[in-house]
Amino acid sequence: MLRRTLAVFALLCAATLSASAQTKLSMHWEELTAADFVQAIHQAQGTCLLPIGIMEKHGPHLPLGTDLLNVRYASLHAAEQEYAVVFPEYYFGQIFEAKHEPGTVAYSRELQLKLLQETTDEMSRNGCKKILIVNGHGGNESLLPYFAQSQLDKPHDYVVYIQWGSNKDKENPLHKDKVDMHAGQSETSNVMVTHPDLVHLDDDKDATSPRL
């Protein structure tokens, strides 16, 4: 009798664990099944994140996808605290100023706006009614507000929000760069947190100045 009771208890525990595993949905849009996606949108209450980065040179020591890697890292960790569905890698932004550098991917201005519009339209069609575009690239700081303003051109059944942050921790005693800009100390520090295996400090001959 005891053995049978223990067996039933074990089966109940297994069923509970299985149900718990099924309710833990991935935040990654691309990892969800079609059925789970519907549930995920419901759980997120229609809130989706669109992290946008870029492909460009980041000094001699950081990866081309620095902005993309960092903004997705931040977005996914935010979604862990308050569930939202996070769109796949998106790097179709403005980077004409670095088009001459190896590895840069620069799309035309027409395609940048059209692709972003069709992307948000498709996100909405799939249930994303509150779309937060999280910017990780300085070159998008004019493009994205304009895109948001252009949404007023015609009615939409969703809302677009634009967000980006900046490094302003001037009280940090480890912060030594006087001009902490592109591929500088703060950006390098960010990658050392998000993807430490991709930082090559040995290739950086001047660790105290901004680098292209």
Coordinates of C-alpha atoms in Angstrom, one line a residue:
M1 CA 0.0 0.0 0.0
L2 CA 2.8 2.4 0.9
R3 CA 4.7 1.5 -2.3
R4 CA 1.5 2.3 -4.3
T5 CA 1.0 5.6 -2.5
L6 CA 4.6 6.6 -3.2
A7 CA 4.2 5.7 -6.8
V8 CA 1.1 7.8 -7.2
F9 CA 2.8 10.7 -5.4
A10 CA 5.8 10.5 -7.7
L11 CA 3.5 10.6 -10.7
L12 CA 1.7 13.6 -9.3
C13 CA 5.1 15.4 -8.7
A14 CA 6.2 14.6 -12.3
A15 CA 3.0 15.9 -13.7
T16 CA 3.3 19.1 -11.6
L17 CA 6.9 19.6 -12.8
S18 CA 5.9 19.0 -16.4
A19 CA 3.1 21.5 -16.2
S20 CA 5.4 24.1 -14.5
A21 CA 8.0 23.6 -17.3
Q22 CA 5.3 24.2 -19.9
T23 CA 4.2 27.4 -18.4
K24 CA 7.7 28.9 -18.4
L25 CA 7.7 30.5 -21.8
S26 CA 10.8 31.7 -23.5
M27 CA 11.2 35.4 -24.0
H28 CA 12.8 34.8 -27.4
W29 CA 10.3 35.2 -30.3
E30 CA 12.2 32.7 -32.4
E31 CA 12.3 30.0 -29.8
L32 CA 8.5 29.8 -29.2
T33 CA 6.3 27.3 -31.0
A34 CA 3.2 28.7 -32.7
A35 CA 1.0 27.6 -29.9
D36 CA 3.4 28.9 -27.2
F37 CA 3.6 32.2 -29.1
V38 CA -0.1 32.9 -28.7
Q39 CA 0.2 32.1 -24.9
A40 CA 3.3 34.3 -24.7
I41 CA 1.6 37.3 -26.2
H42 CA -1.3 36.9 -23.8
Q43 CA 1.2 36.6 -20.9
A44 CA 3.0 39.7 -22.0
Q45 CA -0.3 41.6 -22.4
G46 CA 0.7 42.5 -26.0
T47 CA 4.0 44.0 -24.9
C48 CA 7.0 43.2 -27.2
L49 CA 10.5 44.5 -27.3
L50 CA 12.4 45.3 -30.5
P51 CA 16.1 45.7 -29.6
I52 CA 17.9 47.5 -32.5
G53 CA 21.6 47.5 -32.9
I54 CA 24.0 47.8 -35.9
M55 CA 27.0 46.1 -37.6
E56 CA 30.0 48.4 -37.5
K57 CA 33.6 48.6 -36.4
H58 CA 34.1 49.1 -32.7
G59 CA 37.8 49.8 -32.4
P60 CA 40.4 47.1 -32.7
H61 CA 39.2 45.2 -29.7
L62 CA 35.3 44.9 -29.8
P63 CA 33.0 42.8 -32.1
L64 CA 31.2 44.4 -35.0
G65 CA 27.9 43.5 -33.4
T66 CA 28.7 45.3 -30.1
D67 CA 25.6 47.5 -30.1
L68 CA 23.4 44.6 -31.1
L69 CA 24.8 42.2 -28.5
N70 CA 24.6 44.7 -25.7
V71 CA 21.0 45.9 -26.4
R72 CA 19.7 42.4 -26.7
Y73 CA 21.4 41.4 -23.4
A74 CA 19.8 44.3 -21.6
S75 CA 16.4 43.7 -23.3
L76 CA 16.3 40.0 -22.4
H77 CA 17.3 40.6 -18.8
A78 CA 14.6 43.2 -18.5
A79 CA 12.1 40.7 -19.9
E80 CA 13.1 38.3 -17.2
Q81 CA 11.9 40.7 -14.6
E82 CA 8.7 41.7 -16.4
Y83 CA 7.7 39.3 -19.1
A84 CA 7.7 40.5 -22.7
V85 CA 8.3 38.9 -26.1
V86 CA 11.7 39.9 -27.5
F87 CA 12.0 40.2 -31.3
P88 CA 15.0 38.4 -33.0
E89 CA 18.3 40.2 -33.9
Y90 CA 17.6 43.5 -35.7
Y91 CA 20.5 45.5 -37.0
F92 CA 18.9 47.4 -40.0
G93 CA 19.7 50.9 -38.7
Q94 CA 21.6 54.1 -39.8
I95 CA 25.3 53.7 -40.2
F96 CA 26.3 55.7 -43.3
E97 CA 29.2 57.4 -41.3
A98 CA 31.0 54.1 -41.0
K99 CA 30.2 52.6 -44.4
H100 CA 33.9 52.7 -45.3
E101 CA 34.9 50.4 -42.4
P102 CA 35.3 46.6 -42.8
G103 CA 32.2 44.7 -41.7
T104 CA 29.8 47.6 -41.7
V105 CA 26.3 46.8 -43.0
A106 CA 24.6 50.0 -44.2
Y107 CA 21.1 49.8 -45.8
S108 CA 19.5 52.7 -47.8
R109 CA 17.4 55.2 -45.9
E110 CA 14.4 54.1 -47.8
L111 CA 14.9 50.5 -46.7
Q112 CA 15.6 51.4 -43.1
L113 CA 12.3 53.1 -42.7
K114 CA 10.3 50.7 -44.8
L115 CA 11.7 47.6 -43.1
L116 CA 11.1 49.0 -39.6
Q117 CA 7.5 50.0 -40.6
E118 CA 6.8 46.5 -42.0
T119 CA 8.4 44.9 -39.0
T120 CA 6.3 46.8 -36.4
D121 CA 3.2 46.2 -38.6
E122 CA 3.9 42.4 -38.6
M123 CA 4.5 42.5 -34.9
S124 CA 1.2 44.1 -34.4
R125 CA -0.6 41.6 -36.7
N126 CA 0.8 38.9 -34.4
G127 CA -0.6 40.5 -31.3
C128 CA 2.1 43.0 -30.2
K129 CA 0.1 46.2 -29.5
K130 CA 2.7 47.9 -27.3
I131 CA 6.0 47.8 -29.1
L132 CA 9.1 49.2 -27.3
I133 CA 12.0 49.8 -29.6
V134 CA 15.1 49.6 -27.5
N135 CA 18.0 51.5 -29.2
G136 CA 21.6 50.4 -28.7
H137 CA 23.2 52.5 -31.4
G138 CA 23.9 56.2 -31.3
G139 CA 23.5 56.5 -35.0
N140 CA 19.8 55.7 -34.7
E141 CA 19.0 58.6 -32.3
S142 CA 17.6 60.7 -35.1
L143 CA 16.1 57.9 -37.2
L144 CA 14.0 56.4 -34.4
P145 CA 12.2 59.5 -33.1
Y146 CA 11.4 60.4 -36.7
F147 CA 10.0 56.9 -37.2
A148 CA 7.9 57.3 -34.1
Q149 CA 6.5 60.7 -35.3
S150 CA 5.8 59.2 -38.7
Q151 CA 3.3 56.8 -37.1
L152 CA 0.9 59.8 -36.8
D153 CA 0.6 59.8 -40.6
K154 CA -2.2 57.2 -40.5
P155 CA -4.1 55.2 -37.8
H156 CA -2.5 52.1 -36.3
D157 CA -3.9 49.6 -33.9
Y158 CA -0.7 49.6 -31.9
V159 CA 1.7 52.0 -30.2
V160 CA 5.4 52.4 -30.8
Y161 CA 7.7 53.6 -27.9
I162 CA 11.3 54.5 -28.3
Q163 CA 13.9 54.0 -25.5
W164 CA 17.6 54.3 -25.2
G165 CA 20.0 54.8 -22.4
S166 CA 23.4 56.3 -21.9
N167 CA 26.4 55.9 -19.7
K168 CA 26.4 58.7 -17.1
D169 CA 27.9 57.2 -14.0
K170 CA 30.5 59.9 -13.4
E171 CA 31.0 58.9 -9.8
N172 CA 32.5 55.5 -10.6
P173 CA 36.2 55.7 -9.5
L174 CA 37.0 53.2 -12.2
H175 CA 35.7 55.5 -14.9
K176 CA 39.0 57.1 -16.2
D177 CA 38.2 58.0 -19.8
K178 CA 37.9 61.8 -20.2
V179 CA 36.1 61.3 -23.5
D180 CA 34.1 58.1 -23.1
M181 CA 32.6 57.6 -26.6
H182 CA 32.5 55.0 -29.3
A183 CA 34.4 51.8 -28.2
G184 CA 35.5 53.7 -25.1
Q185 CA 35.8 52.5 -21.6
S186 CA 32.1 52.2 -20.8
E187 CA 31.2 50.4 -24.0
T188 CA 34.1 48.1 -23.6
S189 CA 33.0 47.4 -20.0
N190 CA 29.5 46.6 -21.2
V191 CA 30.8 44.0 -23.6
M192 CA 33.0 42.6 -20.9
V193 CA 29.8 41.9 -19.0
T194 CA 27.6 40.7 -21.8
H195 CA 30.1 38.8 -24.0
P196 CA 33.6 38.7 -22.3
D197 CA 34.9 36.2 -24.7
L198 CA 34.5 38.7 -27.6
V199 CA 36.7 41.4 -26.0
H200 CA 40.3 41.5 -27.2
L201 CA 42.1 44.0 -25.0
D202 CA 45.5 42.9 -26.3
D203 CA 44.6 44.4 -29.6
D204 CA 43.8 47.8 -28.0
K205 CA 47.0 50.0 -28.1
D206 CA 45.4 53.0 -26.4
A207 CA 42.9 52.0 -23.6
T208 CA 42.2 55.6 -22.5
S209 CA 40.7 57.3 -25.6
P210 CA 37.8 56.8 -28.0
R211 CA 38.4 54.7 -31.0
L212 CA 36.7 54.2 -34.3

